[in-house]
Tab-separated table of N, CA and C in Angstrom:
chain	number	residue	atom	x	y	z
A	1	UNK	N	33.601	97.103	-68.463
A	1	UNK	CA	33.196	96.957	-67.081
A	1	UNK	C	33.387	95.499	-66.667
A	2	UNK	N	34.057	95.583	-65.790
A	2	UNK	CA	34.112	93.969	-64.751
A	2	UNK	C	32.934	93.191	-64.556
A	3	UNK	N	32.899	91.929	-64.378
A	3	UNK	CA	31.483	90.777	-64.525
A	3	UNK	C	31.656	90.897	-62.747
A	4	UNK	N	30.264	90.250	-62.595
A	4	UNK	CA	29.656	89.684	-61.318
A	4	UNK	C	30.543	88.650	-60.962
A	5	UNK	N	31.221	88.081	-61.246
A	5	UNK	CA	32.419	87.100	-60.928
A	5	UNK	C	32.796	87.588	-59.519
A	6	UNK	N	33.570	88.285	-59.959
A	6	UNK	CA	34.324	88.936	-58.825
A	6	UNK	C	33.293	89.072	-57.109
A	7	UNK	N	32.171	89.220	-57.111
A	7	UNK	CA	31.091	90.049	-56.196
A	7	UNK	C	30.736	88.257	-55.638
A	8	UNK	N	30.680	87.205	-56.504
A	8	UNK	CA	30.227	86.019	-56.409
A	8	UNK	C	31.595	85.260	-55.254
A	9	UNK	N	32.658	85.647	-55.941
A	9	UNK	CA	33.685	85.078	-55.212
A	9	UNK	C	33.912	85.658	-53.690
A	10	UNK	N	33.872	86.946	-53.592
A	10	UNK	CA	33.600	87.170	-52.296
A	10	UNK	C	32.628	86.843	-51.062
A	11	UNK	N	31.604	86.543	-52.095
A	11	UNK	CA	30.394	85.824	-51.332
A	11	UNK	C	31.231	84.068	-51.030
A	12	UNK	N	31.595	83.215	-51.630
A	12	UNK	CA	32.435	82.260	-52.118
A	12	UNK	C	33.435	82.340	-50.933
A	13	UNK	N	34.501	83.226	-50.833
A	13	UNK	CA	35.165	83.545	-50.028
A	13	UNK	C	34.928	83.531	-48.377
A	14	UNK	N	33.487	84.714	-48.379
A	14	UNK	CA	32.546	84.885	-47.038
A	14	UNK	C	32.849	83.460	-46.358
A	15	UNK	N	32.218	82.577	-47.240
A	15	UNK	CA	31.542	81.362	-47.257
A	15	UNK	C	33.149	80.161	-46.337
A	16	UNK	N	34.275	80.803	-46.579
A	16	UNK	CA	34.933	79.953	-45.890
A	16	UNK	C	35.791	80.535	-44.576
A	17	UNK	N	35.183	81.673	-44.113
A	17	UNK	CA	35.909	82.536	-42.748
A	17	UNK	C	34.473	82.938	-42.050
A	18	UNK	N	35.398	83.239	-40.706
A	18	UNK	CA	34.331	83.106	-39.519
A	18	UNK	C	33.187	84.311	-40.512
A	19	UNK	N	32.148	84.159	-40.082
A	19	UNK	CA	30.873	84.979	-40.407
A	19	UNK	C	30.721	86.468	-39.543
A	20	UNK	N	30.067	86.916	-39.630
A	20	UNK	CA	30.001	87.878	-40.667
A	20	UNK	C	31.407	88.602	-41.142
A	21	UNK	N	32.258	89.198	-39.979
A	21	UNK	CA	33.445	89.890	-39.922
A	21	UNK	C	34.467	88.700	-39.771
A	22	UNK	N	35.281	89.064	-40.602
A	22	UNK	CA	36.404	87.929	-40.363
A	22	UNK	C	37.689	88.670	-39.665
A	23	UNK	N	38.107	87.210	-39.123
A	23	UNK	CA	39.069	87.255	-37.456
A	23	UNK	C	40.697	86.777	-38.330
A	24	UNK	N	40.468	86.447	-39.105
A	24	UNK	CA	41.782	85.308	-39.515
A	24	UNK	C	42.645	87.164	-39.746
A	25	UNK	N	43.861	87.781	-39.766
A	25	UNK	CA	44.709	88.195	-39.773
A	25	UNK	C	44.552	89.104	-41.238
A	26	UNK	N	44.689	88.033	-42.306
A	26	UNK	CA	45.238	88.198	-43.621
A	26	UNK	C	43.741	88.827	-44.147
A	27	UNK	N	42.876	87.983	-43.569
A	27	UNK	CA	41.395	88.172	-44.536
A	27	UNK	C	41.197	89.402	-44.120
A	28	UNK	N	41.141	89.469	-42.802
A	28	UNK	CA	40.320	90.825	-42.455
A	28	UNK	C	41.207	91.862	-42.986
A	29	UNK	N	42.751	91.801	-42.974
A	29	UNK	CA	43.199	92.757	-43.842
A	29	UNK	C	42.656	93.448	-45.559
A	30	UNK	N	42.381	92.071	-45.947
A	30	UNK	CA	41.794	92.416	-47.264
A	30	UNK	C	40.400	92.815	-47.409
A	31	UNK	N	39.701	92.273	-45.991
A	31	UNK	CA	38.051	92.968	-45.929
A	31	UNK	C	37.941	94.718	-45.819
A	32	UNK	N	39.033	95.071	-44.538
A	32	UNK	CA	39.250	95.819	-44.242
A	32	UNK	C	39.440	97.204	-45.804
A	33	UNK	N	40.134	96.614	-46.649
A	33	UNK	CA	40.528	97.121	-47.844
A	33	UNK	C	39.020	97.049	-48.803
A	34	UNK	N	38.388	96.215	-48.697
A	34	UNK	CA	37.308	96.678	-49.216
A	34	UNK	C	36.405	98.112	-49.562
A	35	UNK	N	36.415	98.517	-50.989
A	35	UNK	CA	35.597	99.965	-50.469
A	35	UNK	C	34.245	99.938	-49.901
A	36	UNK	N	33.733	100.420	-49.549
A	36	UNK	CA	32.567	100.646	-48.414
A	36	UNK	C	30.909	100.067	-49.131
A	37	UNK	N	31.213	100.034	-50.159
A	37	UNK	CA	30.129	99.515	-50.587
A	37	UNK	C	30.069	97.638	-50.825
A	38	UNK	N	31.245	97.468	-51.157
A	38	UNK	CA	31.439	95.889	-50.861
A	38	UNK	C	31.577	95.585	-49.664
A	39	UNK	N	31.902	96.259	-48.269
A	39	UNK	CA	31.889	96.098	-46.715
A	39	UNK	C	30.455	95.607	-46.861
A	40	UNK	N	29.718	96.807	-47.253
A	40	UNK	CA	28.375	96.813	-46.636
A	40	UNK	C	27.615	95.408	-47.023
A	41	UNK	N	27.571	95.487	-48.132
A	41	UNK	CA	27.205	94.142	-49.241
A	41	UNK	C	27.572	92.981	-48.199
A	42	UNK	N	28.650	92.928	-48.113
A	42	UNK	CA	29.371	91.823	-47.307
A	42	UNK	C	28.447	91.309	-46.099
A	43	UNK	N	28.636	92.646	-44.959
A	43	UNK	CA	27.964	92.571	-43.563
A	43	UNK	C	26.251	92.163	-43.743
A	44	UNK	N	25.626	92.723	-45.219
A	44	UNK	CA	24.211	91.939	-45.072
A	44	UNK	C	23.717	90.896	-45.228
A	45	UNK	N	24.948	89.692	-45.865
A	45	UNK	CA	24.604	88.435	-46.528
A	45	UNK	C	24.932	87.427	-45.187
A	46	UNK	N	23.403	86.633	-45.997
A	46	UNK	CA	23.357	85.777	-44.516
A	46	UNK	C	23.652	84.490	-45.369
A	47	UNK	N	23.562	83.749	-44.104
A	47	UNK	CA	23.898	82.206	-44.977
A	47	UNK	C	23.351	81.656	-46.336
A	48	UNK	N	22.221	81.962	-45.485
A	48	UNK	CA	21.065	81.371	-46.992
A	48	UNK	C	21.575	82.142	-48.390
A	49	UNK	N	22.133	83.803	-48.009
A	49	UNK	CA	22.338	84.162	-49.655
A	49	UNK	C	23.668	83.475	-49.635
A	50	UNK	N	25.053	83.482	-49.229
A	50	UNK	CA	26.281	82.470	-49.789
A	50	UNK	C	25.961	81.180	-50.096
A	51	UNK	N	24.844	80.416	-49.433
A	51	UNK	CA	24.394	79.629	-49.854
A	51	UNK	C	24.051	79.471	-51.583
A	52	UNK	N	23.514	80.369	-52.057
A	52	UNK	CA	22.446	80.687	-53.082
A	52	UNK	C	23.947	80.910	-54.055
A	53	UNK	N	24.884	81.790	-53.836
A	53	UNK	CA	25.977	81.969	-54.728
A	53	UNK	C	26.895	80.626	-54.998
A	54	UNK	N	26.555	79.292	-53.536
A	54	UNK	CA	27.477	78.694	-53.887
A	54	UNK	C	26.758	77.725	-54.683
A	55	UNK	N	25.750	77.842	-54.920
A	55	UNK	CA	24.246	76.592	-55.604
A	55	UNK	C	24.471	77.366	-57.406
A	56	UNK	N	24.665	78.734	-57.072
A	56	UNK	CA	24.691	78.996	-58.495
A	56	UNK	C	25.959	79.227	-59.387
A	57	UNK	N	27.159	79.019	-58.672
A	57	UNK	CA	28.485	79.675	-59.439
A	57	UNK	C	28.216	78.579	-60.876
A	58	UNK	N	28.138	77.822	-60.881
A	58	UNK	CA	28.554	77.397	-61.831
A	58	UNK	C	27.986	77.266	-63.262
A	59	UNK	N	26.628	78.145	-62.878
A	59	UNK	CA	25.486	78.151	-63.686
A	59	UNK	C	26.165	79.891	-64.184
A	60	UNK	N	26.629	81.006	-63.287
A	60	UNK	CA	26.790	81.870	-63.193
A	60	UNK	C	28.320	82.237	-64.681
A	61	UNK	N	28.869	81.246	-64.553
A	61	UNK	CA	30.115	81.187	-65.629
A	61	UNK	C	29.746	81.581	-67.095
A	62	UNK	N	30.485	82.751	-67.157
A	62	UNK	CA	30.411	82.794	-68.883
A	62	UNK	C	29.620	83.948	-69.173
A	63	UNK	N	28.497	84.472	-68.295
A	63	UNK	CA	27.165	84.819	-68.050
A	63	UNK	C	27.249	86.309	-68.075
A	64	UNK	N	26.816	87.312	-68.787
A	64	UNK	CA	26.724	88.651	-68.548
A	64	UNK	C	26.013	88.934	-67.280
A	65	UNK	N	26.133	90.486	-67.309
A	65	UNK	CA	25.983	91.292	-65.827
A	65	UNK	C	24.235	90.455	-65.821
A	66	UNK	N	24.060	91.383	-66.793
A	66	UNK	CA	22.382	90.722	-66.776
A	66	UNK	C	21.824	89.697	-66.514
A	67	UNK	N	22.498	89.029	-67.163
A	67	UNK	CA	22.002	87.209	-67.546
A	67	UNK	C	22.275	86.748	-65.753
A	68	UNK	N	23.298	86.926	-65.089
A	68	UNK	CA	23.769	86.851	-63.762
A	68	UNK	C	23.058	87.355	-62.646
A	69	UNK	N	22.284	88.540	-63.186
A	69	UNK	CA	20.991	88.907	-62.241
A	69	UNK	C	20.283	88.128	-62.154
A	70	UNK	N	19.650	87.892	-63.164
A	70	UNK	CA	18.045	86.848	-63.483
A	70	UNK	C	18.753	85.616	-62.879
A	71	UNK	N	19.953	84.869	-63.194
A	71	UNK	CA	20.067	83.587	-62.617
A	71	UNK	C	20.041	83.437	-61.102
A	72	UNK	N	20.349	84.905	-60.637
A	72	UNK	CA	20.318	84.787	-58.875
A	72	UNK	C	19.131	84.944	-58.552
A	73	UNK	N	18.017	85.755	-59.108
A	73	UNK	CA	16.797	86.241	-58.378
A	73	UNK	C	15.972	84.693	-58.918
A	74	UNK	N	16.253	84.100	-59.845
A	74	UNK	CA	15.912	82.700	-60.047
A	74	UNK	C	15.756	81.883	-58.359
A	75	UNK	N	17.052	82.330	-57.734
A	75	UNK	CA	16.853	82.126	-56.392
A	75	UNK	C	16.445	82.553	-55.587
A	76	UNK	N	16.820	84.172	-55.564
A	76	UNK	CA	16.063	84.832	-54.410
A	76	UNK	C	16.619	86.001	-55.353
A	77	UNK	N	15.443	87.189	-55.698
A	77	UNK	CA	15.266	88.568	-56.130
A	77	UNK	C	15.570	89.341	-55.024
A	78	UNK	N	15.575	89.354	-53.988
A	78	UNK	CA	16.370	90.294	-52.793
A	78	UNK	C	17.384	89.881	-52.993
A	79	UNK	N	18.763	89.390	-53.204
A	79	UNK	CA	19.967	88.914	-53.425
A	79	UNK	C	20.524	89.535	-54.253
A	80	UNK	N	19.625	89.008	-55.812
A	80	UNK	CA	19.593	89.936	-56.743
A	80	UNK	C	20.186	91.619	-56.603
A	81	UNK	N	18.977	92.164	-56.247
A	81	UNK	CA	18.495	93.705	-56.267
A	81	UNK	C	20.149	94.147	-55.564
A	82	UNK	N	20.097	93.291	-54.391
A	82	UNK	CA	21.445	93.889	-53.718
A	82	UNK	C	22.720	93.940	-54.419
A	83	UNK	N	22.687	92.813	-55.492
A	83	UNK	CA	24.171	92.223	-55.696
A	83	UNK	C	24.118	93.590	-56.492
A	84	UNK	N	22.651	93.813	-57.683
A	84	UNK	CA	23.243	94.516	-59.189
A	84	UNK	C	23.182	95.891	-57.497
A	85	UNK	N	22.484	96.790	-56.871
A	85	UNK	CA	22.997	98.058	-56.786
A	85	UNK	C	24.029	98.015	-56.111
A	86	UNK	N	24.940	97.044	-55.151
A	86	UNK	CA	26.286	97.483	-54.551
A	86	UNK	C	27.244	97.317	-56.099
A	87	UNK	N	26.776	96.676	-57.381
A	87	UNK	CA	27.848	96.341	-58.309
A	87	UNK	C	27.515	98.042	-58.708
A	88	UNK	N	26.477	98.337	-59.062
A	88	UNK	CA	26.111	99.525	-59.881
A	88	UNK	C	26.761	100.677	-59.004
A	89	UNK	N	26.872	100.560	-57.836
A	89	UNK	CA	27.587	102.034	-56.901
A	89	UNK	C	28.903	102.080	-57.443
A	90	UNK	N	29.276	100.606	-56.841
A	90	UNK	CA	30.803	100.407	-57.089
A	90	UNK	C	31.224	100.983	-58.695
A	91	UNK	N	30.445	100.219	-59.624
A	91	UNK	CA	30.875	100.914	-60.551
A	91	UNK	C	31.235	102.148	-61.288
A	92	UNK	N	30.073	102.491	-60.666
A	92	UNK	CA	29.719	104.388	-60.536
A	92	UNK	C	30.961	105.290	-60.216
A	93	UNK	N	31.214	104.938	-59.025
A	93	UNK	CA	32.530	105.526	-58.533
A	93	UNK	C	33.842	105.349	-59.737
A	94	UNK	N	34.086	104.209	-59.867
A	94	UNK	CA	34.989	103.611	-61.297
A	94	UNK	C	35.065	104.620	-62.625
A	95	UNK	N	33.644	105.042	-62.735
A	95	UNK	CA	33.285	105.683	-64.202
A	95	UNK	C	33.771	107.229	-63.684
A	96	UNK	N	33.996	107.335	-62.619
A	96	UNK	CA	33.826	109.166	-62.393
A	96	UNK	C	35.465	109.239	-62.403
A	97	UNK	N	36.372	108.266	-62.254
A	97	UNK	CA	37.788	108.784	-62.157
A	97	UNK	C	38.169	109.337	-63.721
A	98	UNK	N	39.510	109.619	-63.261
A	98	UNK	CA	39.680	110.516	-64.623
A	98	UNK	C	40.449	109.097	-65.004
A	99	UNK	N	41.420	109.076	-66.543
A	99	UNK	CA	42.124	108.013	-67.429
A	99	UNK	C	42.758	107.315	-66.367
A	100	UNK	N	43.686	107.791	-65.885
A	100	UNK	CA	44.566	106.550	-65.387
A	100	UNK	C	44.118	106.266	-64.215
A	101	UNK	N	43.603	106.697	-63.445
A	101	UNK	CA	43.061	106.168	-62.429
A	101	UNK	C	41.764	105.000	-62.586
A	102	UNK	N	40.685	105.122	-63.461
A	102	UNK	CA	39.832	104.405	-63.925
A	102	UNK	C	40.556	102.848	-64.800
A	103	UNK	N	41.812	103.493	-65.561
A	103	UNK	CA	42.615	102.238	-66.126
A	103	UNK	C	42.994	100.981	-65.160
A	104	UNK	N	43.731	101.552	-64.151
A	104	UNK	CA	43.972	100.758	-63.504
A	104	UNK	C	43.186	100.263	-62.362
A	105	UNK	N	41.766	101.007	-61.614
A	105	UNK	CA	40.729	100.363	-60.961
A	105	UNK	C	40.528	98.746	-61.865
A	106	UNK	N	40.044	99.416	-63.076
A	106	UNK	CA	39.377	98.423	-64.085
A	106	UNK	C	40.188	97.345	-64.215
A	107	UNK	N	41.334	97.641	-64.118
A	107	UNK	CA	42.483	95.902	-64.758
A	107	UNK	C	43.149	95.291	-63.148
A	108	UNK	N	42.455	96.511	-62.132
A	108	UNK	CA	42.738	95.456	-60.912
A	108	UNK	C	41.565	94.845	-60.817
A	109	UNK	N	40.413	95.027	-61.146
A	109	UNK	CA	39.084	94.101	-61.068
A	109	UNK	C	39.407	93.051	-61.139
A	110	UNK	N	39.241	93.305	-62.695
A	110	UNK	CA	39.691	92.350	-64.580
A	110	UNK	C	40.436	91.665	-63.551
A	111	UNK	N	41.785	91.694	-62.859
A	111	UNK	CA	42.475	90.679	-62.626
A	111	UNK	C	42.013	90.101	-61.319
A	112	UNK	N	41.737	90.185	-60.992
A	112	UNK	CA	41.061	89.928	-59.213
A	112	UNK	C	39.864	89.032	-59.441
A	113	UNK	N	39.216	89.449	-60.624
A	113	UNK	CA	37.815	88.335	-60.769
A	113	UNK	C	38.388	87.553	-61.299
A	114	UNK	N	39.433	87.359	-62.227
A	114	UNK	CA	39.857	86.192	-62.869
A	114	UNK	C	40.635	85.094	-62.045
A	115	UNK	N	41.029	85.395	-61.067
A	115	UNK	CA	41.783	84.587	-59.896
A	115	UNK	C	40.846	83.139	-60.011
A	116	UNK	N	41.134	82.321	-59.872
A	116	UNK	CA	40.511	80.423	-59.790
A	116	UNK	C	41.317	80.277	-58.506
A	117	UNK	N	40.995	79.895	-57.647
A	117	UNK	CA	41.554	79.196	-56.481
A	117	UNK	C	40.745	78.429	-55.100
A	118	UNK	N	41.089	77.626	-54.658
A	118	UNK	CA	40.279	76.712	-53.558
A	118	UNK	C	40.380	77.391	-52.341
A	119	UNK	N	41.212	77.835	-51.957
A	119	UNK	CA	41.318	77.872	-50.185
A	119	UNK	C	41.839	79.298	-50.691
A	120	UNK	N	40.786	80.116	-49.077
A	120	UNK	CA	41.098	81.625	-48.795
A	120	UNK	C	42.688	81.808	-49.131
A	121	UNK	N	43.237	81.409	-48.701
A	121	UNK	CA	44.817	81.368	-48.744
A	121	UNK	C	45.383	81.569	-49.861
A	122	UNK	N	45.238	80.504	-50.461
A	122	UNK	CA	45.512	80.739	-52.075
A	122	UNK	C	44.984	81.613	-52.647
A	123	UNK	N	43.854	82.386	-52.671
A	123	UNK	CA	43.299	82.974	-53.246
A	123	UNK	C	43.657	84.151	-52.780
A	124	UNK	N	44.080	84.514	-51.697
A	124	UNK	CA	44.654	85.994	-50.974
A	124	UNK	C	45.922	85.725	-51.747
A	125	UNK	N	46.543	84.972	-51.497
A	125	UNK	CA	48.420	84.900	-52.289
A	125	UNK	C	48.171	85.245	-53.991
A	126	UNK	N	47.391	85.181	-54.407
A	126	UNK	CA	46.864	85.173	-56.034
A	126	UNK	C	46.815	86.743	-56.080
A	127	UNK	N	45.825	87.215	-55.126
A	127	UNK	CA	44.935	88.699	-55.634
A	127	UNK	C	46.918	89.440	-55.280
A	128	UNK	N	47.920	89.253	-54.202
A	128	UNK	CA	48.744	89.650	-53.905
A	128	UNK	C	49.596	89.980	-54.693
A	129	UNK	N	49.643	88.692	-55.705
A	129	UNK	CA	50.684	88.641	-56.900
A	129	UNK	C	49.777	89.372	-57.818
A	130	UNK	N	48.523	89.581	-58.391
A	130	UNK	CA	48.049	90.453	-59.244
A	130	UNK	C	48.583	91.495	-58.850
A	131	UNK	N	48.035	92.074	-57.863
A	131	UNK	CA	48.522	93.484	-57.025
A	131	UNK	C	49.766	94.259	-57.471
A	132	UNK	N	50.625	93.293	-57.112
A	132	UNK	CA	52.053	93.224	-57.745
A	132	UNK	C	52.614	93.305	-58.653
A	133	UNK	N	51.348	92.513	-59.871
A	133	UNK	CA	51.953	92.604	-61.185
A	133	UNK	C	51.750	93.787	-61.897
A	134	UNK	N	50.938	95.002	-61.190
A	134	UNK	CA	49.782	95.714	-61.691
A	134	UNK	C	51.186	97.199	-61.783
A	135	UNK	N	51.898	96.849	-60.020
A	135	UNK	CA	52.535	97.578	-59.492
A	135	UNK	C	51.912	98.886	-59.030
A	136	UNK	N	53.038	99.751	-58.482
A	136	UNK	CA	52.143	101.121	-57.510
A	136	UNK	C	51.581	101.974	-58.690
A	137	UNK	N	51.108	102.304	-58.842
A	137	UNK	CA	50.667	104.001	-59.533
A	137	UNK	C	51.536	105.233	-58.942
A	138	UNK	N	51.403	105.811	-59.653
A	138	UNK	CA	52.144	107.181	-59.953
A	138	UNK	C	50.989	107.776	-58.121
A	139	UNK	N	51.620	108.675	-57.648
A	139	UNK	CA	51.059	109.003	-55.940
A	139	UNK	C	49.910	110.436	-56.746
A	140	UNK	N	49.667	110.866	-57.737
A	140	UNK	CA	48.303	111.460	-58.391
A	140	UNK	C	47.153	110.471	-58.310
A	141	UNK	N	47.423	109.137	-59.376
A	141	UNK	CA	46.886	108.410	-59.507
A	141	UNK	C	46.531	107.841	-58.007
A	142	UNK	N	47.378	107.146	-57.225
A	142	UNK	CA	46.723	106.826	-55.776
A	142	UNK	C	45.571	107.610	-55.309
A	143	UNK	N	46.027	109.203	-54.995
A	143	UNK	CA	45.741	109.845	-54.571
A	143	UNK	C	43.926	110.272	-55.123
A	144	UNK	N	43.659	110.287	-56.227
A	144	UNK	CA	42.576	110.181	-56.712
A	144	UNK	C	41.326	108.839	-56.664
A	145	UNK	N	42.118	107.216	-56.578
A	145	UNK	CA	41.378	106.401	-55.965
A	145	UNK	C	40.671	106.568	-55.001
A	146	UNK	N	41.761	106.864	-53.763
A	146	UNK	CA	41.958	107.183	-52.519
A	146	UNK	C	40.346	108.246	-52.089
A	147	UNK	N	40.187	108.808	-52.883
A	147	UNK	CA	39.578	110.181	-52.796
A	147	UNK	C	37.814	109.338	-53.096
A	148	UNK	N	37.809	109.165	-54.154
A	148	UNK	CA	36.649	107.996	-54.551
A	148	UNK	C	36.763	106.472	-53.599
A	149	UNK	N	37.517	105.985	-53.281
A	149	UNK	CA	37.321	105.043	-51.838
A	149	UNK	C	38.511	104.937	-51.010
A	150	UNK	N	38.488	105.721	-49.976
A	150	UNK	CA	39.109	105.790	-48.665
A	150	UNK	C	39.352	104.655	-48.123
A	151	UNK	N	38.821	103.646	-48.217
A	151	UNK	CA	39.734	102.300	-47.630
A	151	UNK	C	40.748	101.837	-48.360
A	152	UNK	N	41.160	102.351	-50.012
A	152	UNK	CA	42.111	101.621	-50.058
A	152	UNK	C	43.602	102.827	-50.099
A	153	UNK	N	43.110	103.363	-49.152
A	153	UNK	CA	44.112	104.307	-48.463
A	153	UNK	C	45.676	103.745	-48.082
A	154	UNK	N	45.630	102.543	-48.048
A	154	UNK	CA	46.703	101.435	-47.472
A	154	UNK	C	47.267	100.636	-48.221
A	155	UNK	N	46.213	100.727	-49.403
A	155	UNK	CA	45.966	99.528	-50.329
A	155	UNK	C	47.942	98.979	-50.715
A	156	UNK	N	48.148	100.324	-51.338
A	156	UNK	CA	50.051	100.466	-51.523
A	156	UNK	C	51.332	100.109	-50.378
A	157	UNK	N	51.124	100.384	-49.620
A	157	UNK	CA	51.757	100.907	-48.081
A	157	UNK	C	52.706	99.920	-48.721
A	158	UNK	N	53.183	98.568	-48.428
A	158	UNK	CA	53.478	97.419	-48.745
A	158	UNK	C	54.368	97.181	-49.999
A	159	UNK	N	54.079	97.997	-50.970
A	159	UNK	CA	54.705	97.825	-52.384
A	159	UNK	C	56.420	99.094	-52.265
């Protein structure tokens, strides 16, 4: 299973486009692609919590799912509660696909949390080239994501 990394960087991310919904072109394309449980996550965080992710990333490194809870509710336990159940839905959905569809959810995470980069920009051109490197899936495999989260209905279009 994928680390809190990934859930931190989007907060990270939040943190450098207009608030709440982003306007910039590229981002909102990739918000847009979000499945519905990271939308939601997204639309409830207020300053003070990106705040709190950007006070803790670095404490957050290295850190299991767990250990990554306790260090956020260290800050605020409503933050917490939210981050682990939108991670725990998201995941949920992940565990119910069948082999190859779950393979490749999991190693687009895996690669998406591992991204390092400064500016939205770079960091959209990064997740692009993962994307890429991952390549399309077989249209079963789509088709079964697709089914478990409907936004990334598009996700391919492009490839």
């Amino acid at each position: 299973m994928a680390s809190l990394k990934l859930f931190v960087l989007l907060g990270l991310v939040a943190l450098s486009f207009a608030f709440p919904v982003p306007t910039n072109k590229e981002v909102k394309e990739l918000y847009e692609l979000l499945p519905e449980e990271c939308r939601k996550f997204y639309q409830e965080l207020t300053e003070a919590d990106l705040q709190v992710f950007h006070e803790l990333k670095p404490q957050l490194k290295g850190k299991s799912d767990e250990e990554s809870y306790a260090v956020i509710a260290s800050k605020s336990k409503n933050l917490a509660d939210r981050t682990k159940e939108m991670y725990e839905k998201l995941f949920s959905k992940i565990e119910t696909l069948s082999a190859k569809p779950k393979k490749y959810m999991t190693e687009l995470v895996n690669k998406i949390e591992n991204i390092d980069a400064t500016t939205v920009e770079a960091w959209l051109e990064k997740v692009d080239e993962e994307v890429y490197s991952l390549g399309k899936p077989e249209q079963a495999v789509q088709d079964e994501i697709v089914k478990a989260f409907p936004t990334l209905k598009e996700f391919w279009s492009e490839m």
